[in-house]
XYZ file of C-alpha atoms in Angstrom:
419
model
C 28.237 -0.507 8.073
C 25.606 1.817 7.889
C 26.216 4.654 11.129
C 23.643 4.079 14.019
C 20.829 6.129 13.879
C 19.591 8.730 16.312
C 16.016 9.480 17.555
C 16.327 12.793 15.185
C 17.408 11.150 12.120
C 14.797 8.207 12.498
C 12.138 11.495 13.008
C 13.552 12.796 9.580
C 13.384 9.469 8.060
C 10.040 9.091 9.470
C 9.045 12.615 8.323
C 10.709 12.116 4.464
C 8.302 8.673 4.181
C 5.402 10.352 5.016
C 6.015 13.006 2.487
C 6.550 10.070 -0.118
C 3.276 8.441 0.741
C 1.192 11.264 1.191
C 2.402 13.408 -2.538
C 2.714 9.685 -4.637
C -1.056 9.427 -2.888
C -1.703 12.492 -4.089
C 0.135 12.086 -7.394
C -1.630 8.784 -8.363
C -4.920 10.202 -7.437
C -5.690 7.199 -4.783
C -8.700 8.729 -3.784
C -10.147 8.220 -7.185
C -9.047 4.345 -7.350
C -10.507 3.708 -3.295
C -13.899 5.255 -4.784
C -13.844 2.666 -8.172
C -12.836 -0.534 -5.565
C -15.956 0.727 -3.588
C -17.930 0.627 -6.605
C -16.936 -2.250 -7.848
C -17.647 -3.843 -4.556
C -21.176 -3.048 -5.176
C -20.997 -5.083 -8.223
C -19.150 -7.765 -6.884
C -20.560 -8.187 -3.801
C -23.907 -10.119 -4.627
C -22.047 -12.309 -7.292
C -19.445 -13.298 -4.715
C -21.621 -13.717 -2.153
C -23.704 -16.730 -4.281
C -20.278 -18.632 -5.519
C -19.219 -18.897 -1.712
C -22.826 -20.130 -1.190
C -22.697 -22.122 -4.378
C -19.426 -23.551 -2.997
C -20.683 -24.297 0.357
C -23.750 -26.235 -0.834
C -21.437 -29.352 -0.777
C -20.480 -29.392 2.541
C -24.140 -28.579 3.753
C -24.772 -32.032 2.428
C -22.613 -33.607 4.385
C -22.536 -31.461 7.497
C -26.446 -30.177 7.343
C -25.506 -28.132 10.836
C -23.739 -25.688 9.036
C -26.649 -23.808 6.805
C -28.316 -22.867 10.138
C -25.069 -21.608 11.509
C -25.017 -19.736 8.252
C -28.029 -18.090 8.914
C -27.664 -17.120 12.036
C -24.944 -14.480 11.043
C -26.126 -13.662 7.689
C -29.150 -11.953 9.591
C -27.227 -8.285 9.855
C -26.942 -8.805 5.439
C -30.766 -9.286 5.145
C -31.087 -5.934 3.899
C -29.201 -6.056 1.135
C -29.105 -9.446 -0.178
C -31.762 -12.186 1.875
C -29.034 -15.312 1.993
C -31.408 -17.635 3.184
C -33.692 -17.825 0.229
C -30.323 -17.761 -2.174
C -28.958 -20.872 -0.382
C -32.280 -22.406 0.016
C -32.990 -22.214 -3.967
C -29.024 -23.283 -4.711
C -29.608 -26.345 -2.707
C -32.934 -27.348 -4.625
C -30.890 -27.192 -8.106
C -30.662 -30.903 -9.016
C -29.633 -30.416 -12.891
C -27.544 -28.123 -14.342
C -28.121 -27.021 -17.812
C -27.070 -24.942 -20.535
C -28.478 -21.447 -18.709
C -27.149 -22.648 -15.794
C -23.965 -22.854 -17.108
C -23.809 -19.499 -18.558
C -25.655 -17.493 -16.124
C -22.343 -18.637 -13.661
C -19.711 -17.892 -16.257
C -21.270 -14.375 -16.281
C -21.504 -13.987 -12.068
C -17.787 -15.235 -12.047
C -17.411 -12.501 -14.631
C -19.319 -10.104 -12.716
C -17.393 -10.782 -9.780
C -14.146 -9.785 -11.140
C -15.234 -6.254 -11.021
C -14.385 -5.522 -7.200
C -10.503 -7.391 -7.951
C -9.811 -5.654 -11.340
C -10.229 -2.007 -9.360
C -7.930 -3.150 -6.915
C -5.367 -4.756 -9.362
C -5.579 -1.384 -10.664
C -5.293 0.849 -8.245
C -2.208 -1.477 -7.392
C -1.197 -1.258 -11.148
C -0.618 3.214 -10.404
C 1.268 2.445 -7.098
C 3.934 0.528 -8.327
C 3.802 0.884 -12.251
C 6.847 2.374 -12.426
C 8.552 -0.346 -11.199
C 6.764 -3.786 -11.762
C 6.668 -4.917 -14.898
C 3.809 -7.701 -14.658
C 2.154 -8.183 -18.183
C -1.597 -7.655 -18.955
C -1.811 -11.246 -19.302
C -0.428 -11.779 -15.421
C -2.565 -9.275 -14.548
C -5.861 -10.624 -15.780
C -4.539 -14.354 -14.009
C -3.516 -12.379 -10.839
C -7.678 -10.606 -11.266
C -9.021 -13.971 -11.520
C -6.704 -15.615 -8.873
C -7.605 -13.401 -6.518
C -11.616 -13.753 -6.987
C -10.969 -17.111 -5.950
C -8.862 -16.859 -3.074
C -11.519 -14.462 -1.496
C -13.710 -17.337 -2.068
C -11.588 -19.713 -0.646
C -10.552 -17.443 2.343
C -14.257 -16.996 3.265
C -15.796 -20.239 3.006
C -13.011 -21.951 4.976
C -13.335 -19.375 7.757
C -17.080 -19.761 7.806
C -16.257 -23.721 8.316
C -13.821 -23.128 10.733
C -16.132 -20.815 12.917
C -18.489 -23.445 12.414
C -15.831 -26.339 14.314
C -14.460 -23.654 16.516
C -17.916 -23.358 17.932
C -18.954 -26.501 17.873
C -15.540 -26.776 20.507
C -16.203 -24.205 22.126
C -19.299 -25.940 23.820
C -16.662 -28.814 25.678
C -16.807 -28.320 29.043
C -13.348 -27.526 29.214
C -14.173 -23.803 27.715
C -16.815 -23.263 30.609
C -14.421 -20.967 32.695
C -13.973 -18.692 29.982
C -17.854 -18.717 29.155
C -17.814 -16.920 32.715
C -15.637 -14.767 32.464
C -16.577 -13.195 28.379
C -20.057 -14.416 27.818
C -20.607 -12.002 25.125
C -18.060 -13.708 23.220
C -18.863 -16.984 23.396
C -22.475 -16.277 22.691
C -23.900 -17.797 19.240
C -24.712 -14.617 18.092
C -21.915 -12.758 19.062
C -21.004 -10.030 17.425
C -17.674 -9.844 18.856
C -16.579 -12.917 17.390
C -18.187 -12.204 13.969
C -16.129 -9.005 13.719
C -13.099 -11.097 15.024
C -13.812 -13.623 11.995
C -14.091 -10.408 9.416
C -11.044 -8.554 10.830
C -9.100 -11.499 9.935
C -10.372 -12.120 6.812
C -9.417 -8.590 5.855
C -6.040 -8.844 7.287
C -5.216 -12.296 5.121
C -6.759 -10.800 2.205
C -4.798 -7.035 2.596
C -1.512 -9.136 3.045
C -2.012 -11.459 -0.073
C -1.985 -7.535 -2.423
C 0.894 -6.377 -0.579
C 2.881 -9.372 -1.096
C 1.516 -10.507 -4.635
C -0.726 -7.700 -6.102
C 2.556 -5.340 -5.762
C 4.544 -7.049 -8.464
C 7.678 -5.757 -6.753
C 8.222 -8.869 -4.134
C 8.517 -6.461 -0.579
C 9.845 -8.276 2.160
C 7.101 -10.545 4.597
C 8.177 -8.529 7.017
C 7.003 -5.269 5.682
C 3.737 -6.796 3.950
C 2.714 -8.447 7.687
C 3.359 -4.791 8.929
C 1.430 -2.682 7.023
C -1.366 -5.274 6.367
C -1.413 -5.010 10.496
C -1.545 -1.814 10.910
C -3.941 -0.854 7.813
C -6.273 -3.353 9.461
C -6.310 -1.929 13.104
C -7.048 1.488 11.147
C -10.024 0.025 9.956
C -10.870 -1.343 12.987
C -10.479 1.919 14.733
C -12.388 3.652 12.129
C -15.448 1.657 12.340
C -15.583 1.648 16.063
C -15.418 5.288 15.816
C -18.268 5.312 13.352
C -20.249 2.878 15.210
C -19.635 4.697 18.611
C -19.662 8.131 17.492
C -22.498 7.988 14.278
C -26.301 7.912 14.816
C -27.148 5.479 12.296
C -30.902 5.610 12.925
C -30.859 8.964 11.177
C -30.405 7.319 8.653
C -33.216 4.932 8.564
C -35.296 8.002 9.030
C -34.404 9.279 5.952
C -33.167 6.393 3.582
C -35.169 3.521 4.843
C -33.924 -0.165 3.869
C -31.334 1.593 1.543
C -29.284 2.983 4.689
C -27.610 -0.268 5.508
C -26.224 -0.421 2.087
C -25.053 3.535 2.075
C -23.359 2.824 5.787
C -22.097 -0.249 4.761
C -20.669 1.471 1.469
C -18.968 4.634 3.694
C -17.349 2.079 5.574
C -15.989 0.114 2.256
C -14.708 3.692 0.826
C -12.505 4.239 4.010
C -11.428 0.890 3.861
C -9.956 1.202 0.386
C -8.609 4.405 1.186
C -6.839 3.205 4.401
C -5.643 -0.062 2.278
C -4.206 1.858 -0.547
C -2.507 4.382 1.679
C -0.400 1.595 3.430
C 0.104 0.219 -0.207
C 1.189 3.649 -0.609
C 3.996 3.406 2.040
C 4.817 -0.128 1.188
C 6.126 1.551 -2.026
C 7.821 4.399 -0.163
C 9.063 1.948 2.277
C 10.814 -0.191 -0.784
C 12.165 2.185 -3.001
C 13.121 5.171 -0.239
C 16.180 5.686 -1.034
C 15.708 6.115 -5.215
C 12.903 8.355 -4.035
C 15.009 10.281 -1.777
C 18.072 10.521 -4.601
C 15.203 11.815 -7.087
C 14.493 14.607 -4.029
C 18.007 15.372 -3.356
C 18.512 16.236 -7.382
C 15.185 18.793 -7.444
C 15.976 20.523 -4.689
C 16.384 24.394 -5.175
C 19.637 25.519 -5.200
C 19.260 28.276 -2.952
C 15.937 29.423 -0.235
C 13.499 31.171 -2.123
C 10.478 33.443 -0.929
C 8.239 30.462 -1.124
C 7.255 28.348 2.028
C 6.621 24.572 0.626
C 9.730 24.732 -1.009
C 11.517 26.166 1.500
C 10.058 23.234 3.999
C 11.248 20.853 1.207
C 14.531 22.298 1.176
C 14.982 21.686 5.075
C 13.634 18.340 4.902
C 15.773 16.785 2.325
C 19.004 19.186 2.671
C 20.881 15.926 4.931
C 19.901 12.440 3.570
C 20.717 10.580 6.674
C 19.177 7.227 5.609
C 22.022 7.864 2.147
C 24.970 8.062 4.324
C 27.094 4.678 4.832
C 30.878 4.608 5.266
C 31.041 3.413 1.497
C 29.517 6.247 -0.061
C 29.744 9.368 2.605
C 33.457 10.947 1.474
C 35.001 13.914 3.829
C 37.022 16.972 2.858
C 39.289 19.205 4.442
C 39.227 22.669 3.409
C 41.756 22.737 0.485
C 41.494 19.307 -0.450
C 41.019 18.348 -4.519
C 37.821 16.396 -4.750
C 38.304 15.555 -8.795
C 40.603 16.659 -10.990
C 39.972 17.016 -15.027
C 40.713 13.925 -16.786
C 39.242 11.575 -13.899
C 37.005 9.203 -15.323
C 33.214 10.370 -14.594
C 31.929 7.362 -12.688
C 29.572 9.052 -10.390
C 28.608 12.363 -9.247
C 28.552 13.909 -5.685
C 26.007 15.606 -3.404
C 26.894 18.415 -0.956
C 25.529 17.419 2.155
C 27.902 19.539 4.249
C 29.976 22.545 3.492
C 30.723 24.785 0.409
C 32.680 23.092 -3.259
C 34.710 25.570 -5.937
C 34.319 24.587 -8.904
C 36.925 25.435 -11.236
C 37.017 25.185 -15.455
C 39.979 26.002 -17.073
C 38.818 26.439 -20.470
C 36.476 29.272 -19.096
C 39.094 31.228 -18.046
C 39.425 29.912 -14.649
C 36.089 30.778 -13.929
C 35.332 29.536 -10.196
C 31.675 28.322 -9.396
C 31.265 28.004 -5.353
C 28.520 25.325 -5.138
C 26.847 25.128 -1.352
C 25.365 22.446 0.227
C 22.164 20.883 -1.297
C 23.738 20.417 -5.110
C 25.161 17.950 -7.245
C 28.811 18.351 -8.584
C 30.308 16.650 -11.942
C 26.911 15.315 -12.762
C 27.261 17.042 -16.565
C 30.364 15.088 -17.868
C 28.824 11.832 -15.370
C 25.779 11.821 -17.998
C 27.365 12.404 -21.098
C 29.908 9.963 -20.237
C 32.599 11.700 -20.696
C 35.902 12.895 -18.763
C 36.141 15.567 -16.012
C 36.197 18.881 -17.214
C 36.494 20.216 -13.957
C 38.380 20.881 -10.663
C 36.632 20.576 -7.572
C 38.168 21.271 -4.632
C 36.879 21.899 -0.825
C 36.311 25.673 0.354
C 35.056 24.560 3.663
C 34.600 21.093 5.998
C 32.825 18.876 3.529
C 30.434 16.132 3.541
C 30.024 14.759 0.280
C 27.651 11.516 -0.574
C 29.173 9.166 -3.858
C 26.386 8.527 -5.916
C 27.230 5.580 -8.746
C 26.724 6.479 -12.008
C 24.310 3.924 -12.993
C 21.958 4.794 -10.099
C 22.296 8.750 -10.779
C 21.451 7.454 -14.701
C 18.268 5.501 -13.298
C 17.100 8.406 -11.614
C 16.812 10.729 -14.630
C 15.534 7.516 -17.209
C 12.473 7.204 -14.400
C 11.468 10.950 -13.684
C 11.177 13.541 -16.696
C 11.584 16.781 -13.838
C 15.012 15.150 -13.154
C 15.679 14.861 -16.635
C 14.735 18.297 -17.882
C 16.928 19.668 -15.238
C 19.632 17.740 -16.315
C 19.178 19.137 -19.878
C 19.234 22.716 -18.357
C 22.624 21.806 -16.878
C 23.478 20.408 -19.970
């Protein structure tokens, strides 16, 4: 059983994740990918936009209704692509021929562009650890084209029956009391509608676009909270931001440059929780990778020094099974022991004795690894360790400490040195 946690060590944990998220952010150069899904957004946006109408067409035959409810929140998108004339001319198509045919192959194709960038930008998070072929990945692009397509037209026709309840007299009460929201045009509700779209769509790339199979729990976490960021950050930008400077200056164009600022923080905010999903998953390998680069000793430099302090006691490692304590005096190994694992100092100082060195004593603080040399070559203690001080010492299983250096060459090469 894992020892309850304090307020302090869930701050450290807390404090350790961030670092995670924020230097693999860094690391995988996340800003880059949230620009490329905001580009291809621009190319997908108009090709998505007229296979959801395309789609909808059949159910504006039987439920007519439904293109003017269409229309009367398509209005604020008039500027950058006029939805009424699309629909109108997709309705009047009575044959289909050959053109037709290909010209929707290539806006299905076109599409794809806004899915592949985020497969991708998926693909650096969690490389390293899924190991999804090109194949699945190209499916998993194409599935997820048409579950956007899905998600939105069935929330556009369930808008469309929510409001058409809405009008019982049963809901008159609540008209009273928030008439803004149950106005037709409300914008309130439209943003509820989008929010949620986002959510269910942010959730499906945490849960399938990861590769790695993170818990619901997790997934419904993060997709909640990178959601309410977004929805903080546009009702700052809306609040805050004069956008009719920029229909001074830009014109028509300015909806689509706002529109596009908003996209690139979305991505940004989206991968960053994708980000911690992976830091969430795989914290403790991350934090054994830490533990093993740590400097030995403080050094003149601040960041590493701030490393050091921050990693120095792994409290989300320690668990009766693998946290050992020493006495001063007491043997840790002997030579001859079979090598199957090495241990971290956590606590206290380690001698380190090798007889065929002339009984050469190494005293090894806290923050190193002992009996990690013979662990990777497999071979017998060489060595005598034996507590100077009060220990704390954290068992780490030789096939995890081997997984560590086989995934990160900087744990490697200092392996080698030691070596």
């Amino acid at each position: 059983m894992p020892k309850k946690e304090t307020i302090t060590d869930r701050l450290l944990h807390f404090s350790q994740l961030m670092y995670f998220t924020f230097s693999n952010f860094a690391a995988n150069n996340l800003w880059e990918s949230a620009s490329a899904c905001s580009f291809g957004f621009v190319f997908s946006f108009i090709p998505i936009t007229l296979i959801i109408l395309t789609l909808l067409t059949t159910v504006i035959r039987i439920i007519p209704e439904i293109e003017n409810y269409i229309y009367t929140y398509a209005t604020q998108f008039y500027s950058l692509v006029d939805i009424q004339a699309a629909l109108s001319n997709i309705t009047k198509i009575q044959k289909i021929h050959l053109f037709d045919v290909f010209l929707g192959l290539w806006i299905i194709w076109m599409a794809r562009k806004l899915f592949s960038s985020i497969v991708c930008a998926m693909n650096r998070i969690f490389r390293s650890i899924s190991k999804r072929k090109t194949t699945i990945t190209q499916l998993i692009t194409f599935f997820s084209e048409f579950f956007l397509i899905i998600v939105v037209a069935v929330l556009i026709i369930t808008s469309f029956t929510m409001n058409k309840i809405i009008k019982f007299e049963i809901f008159d009460p609540f008209k009273a009391i928030f008439p803004r929201f149950f106005s037709r045009r409300s914008n309130e509700f439209v943003s509820l509608v989008v929010y949620l779209m986002l959510f269910i769509i942010t959730l499906y790339y945490y849960k399938i676009g990861s590769g790695t199979k993170p818990k619901w729990r997790i997934c419904l976490f993060y997709a909640g909270l990178s959601t309410f960021s977004t929805f903080v950050l546009s009702f700052f930008l809306n609040g805050f931001v004069n956008f009719a400077n920029y229909n001074v200056i830009y014109g028509t164009i300015s909806a689509l440059i706002i529109m596009m600022l908003k996209v690139y923080f979305f991505f940004v905010i989206f991968l960053f929780f994708a980000q911690m999903i992976y830091a969430s998953q795989f914290f403790h390998t991350l934090l054994l990778n830490e533990l093993y680069l740590l400097p030995d000793f403080y050094e003149n430099k601040l960041f590493k020094n701030l490393k050091r302090i921050l990693f120095i006691n792994p409290i989300s490692n320690e668990a009766t099974e693998n946290t050992l304590y020493f006495e001063g005096g007491d043997v840790i190994f002997t030579p001859e022991e079979e090598s199957d694992s090495v241990f971290y100092i956590s606590q206290g100082f380690v001698s380190v004795k090798r007889e065929e060195k002339g009984s050469l004593v190494k005293l090894v603080n806290q923050g190193s690894f002992i009996g990690d040399a013979n662990c990777i070559l497999g071979k017998p203690r060489a060595q005598t360790a034996v507590a100077s001080t009060q220990c704390k010492l954290i068992k780490i299983p030789r096939e995890e400490f081997m997984s560590i250096l086989n995934a990160n060459s900087q744990a490697a090469s200092k392996a080698m040195q030691k070596l």
